[in-house]
Coordinates of C-alpha atoms in Angstrom, one line a residue:
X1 CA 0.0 0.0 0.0
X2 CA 1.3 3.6 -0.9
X3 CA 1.1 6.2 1.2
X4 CA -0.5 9.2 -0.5
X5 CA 0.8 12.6 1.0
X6 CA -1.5 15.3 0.6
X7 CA 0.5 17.8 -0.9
X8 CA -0.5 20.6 -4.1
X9 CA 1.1 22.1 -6.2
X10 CA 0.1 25.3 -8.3
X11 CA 1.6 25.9 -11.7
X12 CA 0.4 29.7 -11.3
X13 CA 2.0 29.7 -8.0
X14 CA 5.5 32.1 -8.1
X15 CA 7.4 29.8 -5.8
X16 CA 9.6 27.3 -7.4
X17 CA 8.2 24.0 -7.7
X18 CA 10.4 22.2 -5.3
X19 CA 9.6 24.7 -2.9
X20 CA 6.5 24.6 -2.7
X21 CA 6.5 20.6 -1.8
X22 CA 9.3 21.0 0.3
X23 CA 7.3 23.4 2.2
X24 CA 4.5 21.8 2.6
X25 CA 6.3 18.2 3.6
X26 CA 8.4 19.6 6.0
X27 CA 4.9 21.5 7.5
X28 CA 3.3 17.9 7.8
X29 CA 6.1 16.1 9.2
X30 CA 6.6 19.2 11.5
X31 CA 2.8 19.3 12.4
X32 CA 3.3 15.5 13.3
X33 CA 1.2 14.2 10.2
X34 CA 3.8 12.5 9.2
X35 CA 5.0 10.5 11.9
X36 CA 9.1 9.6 12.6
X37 CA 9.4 6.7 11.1
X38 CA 6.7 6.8 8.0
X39 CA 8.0 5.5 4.8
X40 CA 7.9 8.2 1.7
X41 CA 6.9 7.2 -1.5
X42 CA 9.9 6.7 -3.8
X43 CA 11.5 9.7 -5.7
X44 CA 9.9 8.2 -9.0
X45 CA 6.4 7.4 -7.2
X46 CA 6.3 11.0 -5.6
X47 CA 7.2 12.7 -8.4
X48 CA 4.4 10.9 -10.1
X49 CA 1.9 11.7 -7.9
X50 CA 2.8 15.0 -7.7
X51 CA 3.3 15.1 -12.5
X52 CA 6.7 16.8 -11.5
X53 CA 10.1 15.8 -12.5
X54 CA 12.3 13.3 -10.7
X55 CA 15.0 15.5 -9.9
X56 CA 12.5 18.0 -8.2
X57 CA 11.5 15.4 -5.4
X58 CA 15.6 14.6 -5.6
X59 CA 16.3 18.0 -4.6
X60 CA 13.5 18.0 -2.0
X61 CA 14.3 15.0 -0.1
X62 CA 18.1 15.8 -0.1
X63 CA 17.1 19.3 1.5
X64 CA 15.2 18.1 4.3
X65 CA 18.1 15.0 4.6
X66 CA 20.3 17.8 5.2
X67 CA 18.2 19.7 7.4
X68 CA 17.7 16.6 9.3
X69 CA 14.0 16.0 9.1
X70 CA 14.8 13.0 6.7
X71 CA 16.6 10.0 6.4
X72 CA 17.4 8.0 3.2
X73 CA 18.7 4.0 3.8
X74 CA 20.3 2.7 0.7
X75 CA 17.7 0.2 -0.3
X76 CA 15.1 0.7 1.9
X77 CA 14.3 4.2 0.8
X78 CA 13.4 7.4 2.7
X79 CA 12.1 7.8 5.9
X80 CA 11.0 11.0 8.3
X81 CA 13.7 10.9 10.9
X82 CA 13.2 12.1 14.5
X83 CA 12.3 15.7 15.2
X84 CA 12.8 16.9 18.6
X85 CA 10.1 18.8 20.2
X86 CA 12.2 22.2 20.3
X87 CA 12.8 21.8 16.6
X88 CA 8.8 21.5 16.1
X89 CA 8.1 24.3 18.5
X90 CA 10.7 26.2 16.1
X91 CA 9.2 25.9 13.0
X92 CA 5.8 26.2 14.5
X93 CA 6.9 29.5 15.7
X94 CA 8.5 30.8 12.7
X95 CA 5.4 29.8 10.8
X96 CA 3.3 31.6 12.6
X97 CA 5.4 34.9 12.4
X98 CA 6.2 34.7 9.0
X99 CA 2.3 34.8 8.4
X100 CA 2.1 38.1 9.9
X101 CA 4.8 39.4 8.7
X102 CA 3.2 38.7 5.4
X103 CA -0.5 40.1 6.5
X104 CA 1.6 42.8 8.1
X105 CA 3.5 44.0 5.0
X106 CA -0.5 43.7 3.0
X107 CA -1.3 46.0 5.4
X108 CA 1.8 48.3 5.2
X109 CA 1.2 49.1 1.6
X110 CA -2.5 49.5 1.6
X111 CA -1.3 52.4 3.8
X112 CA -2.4 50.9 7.8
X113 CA -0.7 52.7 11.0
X114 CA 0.7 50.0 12.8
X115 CA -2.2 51.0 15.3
X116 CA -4.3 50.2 12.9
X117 CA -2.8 46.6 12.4
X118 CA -2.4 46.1 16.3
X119 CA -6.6 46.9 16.3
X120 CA -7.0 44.5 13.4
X121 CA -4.7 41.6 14.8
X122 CA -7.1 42.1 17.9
X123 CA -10.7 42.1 16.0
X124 CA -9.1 39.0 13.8
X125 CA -8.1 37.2 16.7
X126 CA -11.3 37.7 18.8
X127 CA -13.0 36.5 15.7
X128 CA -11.3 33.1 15.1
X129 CA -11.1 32.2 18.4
X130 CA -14.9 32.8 18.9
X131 CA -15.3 30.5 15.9
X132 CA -14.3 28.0 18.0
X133 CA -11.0 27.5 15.7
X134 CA -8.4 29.3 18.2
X135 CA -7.2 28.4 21.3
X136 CA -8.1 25.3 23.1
X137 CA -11.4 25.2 25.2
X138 CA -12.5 28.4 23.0
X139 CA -10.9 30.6 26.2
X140 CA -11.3 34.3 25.3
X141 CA -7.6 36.4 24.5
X142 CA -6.4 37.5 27.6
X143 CA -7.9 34.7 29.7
X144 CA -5.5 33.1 32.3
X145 CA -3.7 31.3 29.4
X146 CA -0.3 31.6 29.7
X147 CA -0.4 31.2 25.8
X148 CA -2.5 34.0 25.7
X149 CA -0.8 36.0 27.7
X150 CA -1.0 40.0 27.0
X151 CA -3.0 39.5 23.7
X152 CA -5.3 42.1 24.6
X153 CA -2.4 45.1 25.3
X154 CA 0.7 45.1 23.9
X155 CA 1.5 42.2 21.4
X156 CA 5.2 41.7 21.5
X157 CA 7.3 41.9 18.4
X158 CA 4.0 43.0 15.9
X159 CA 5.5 46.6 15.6
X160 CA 9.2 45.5 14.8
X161 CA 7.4 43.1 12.6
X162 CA 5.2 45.7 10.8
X163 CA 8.4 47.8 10.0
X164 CA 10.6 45.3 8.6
X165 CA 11.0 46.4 4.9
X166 CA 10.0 44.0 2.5
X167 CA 12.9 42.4 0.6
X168 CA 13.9 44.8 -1.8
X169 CA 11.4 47.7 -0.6
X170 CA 10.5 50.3 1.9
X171 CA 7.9 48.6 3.5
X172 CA 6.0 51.4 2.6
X173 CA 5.1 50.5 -0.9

């Protein structure tokens, strides 16, 4: 039985290819969808599944070898290795943040004060996490959470994040 890794791919997308699967299979082995352990398709069968060229899923699974997050035994084929839980909290981390940065720059050159963005991070918030899709138990921002802690005044880092330029721009564009 092959395992099917739910990964896509955009041809419209302006990310390289093998970026865009790299991305999304470190995410998933990261996220713990992808247990240690789990068996990857073959270079050949992935790049298949995914109508991309065999040296694409080469150059993806020799990336995240060398990053650690895979391991490849001659004849046995490729396997996710063992993340530590600091590693996963890492990337988890740097996910989240690059999000905003991203949001944060949108909202830079549509011409936001980064008051403005502080208020909006604080409406967005309150709205997911009424949804019932934020925190755990559905605990209001600001609740004795220690993950929550402080989301209703200052929110550390969002104004150094909401001036760092853009590569290659202002940040004010």
């Amino acid at each position: 039985m092959q395992l099917h890794i739910p990964i896509q791919i955009s041809p419209d997308n302006p990310e390289p290819l093998y970026h865009q699967i790299q991305v999304q299979l470190k995410e998933l082995i990261l996220s713990g969808h992808l247990p240690e352990g789990t068996l990857l398709p073959s270079i050949r069968e992935f790049a298949k599944d995914l109508s991309c060229s065999v040296i694409t899923i080469r150059r993806v699974y020799q990336d995240l070898e060398n990053e650690g997050i895979l391991r490849t035994r001659q004849g046995t084929g490729t396997f996710v290795a063992k993340v530590g839980t600091v590693t996963r909290e890492q990337y988890r981390k740097e996910a989240v943040v690059e999000a905003m940065k991203d949001a944060l720059r949108s909202g830079l050159r549509v011409g936001c004060t980064i008051e403005e963005l502080k208020q909006l991070f604080e409406e967005a918030l309150l709205e997911i996490t009424n949804e019932g899709q934020g925190t755990p138990g559905n605990r209001q921002p600001g609740t004795d959470n220690p993950e929550n802690k402080g989301l209703n005044t200052e929110v550390p880092g969002l104004a150094e994040a909401a001036v760092e330029p853009e590569e290659g721009g202002s940040g004010n564009e």
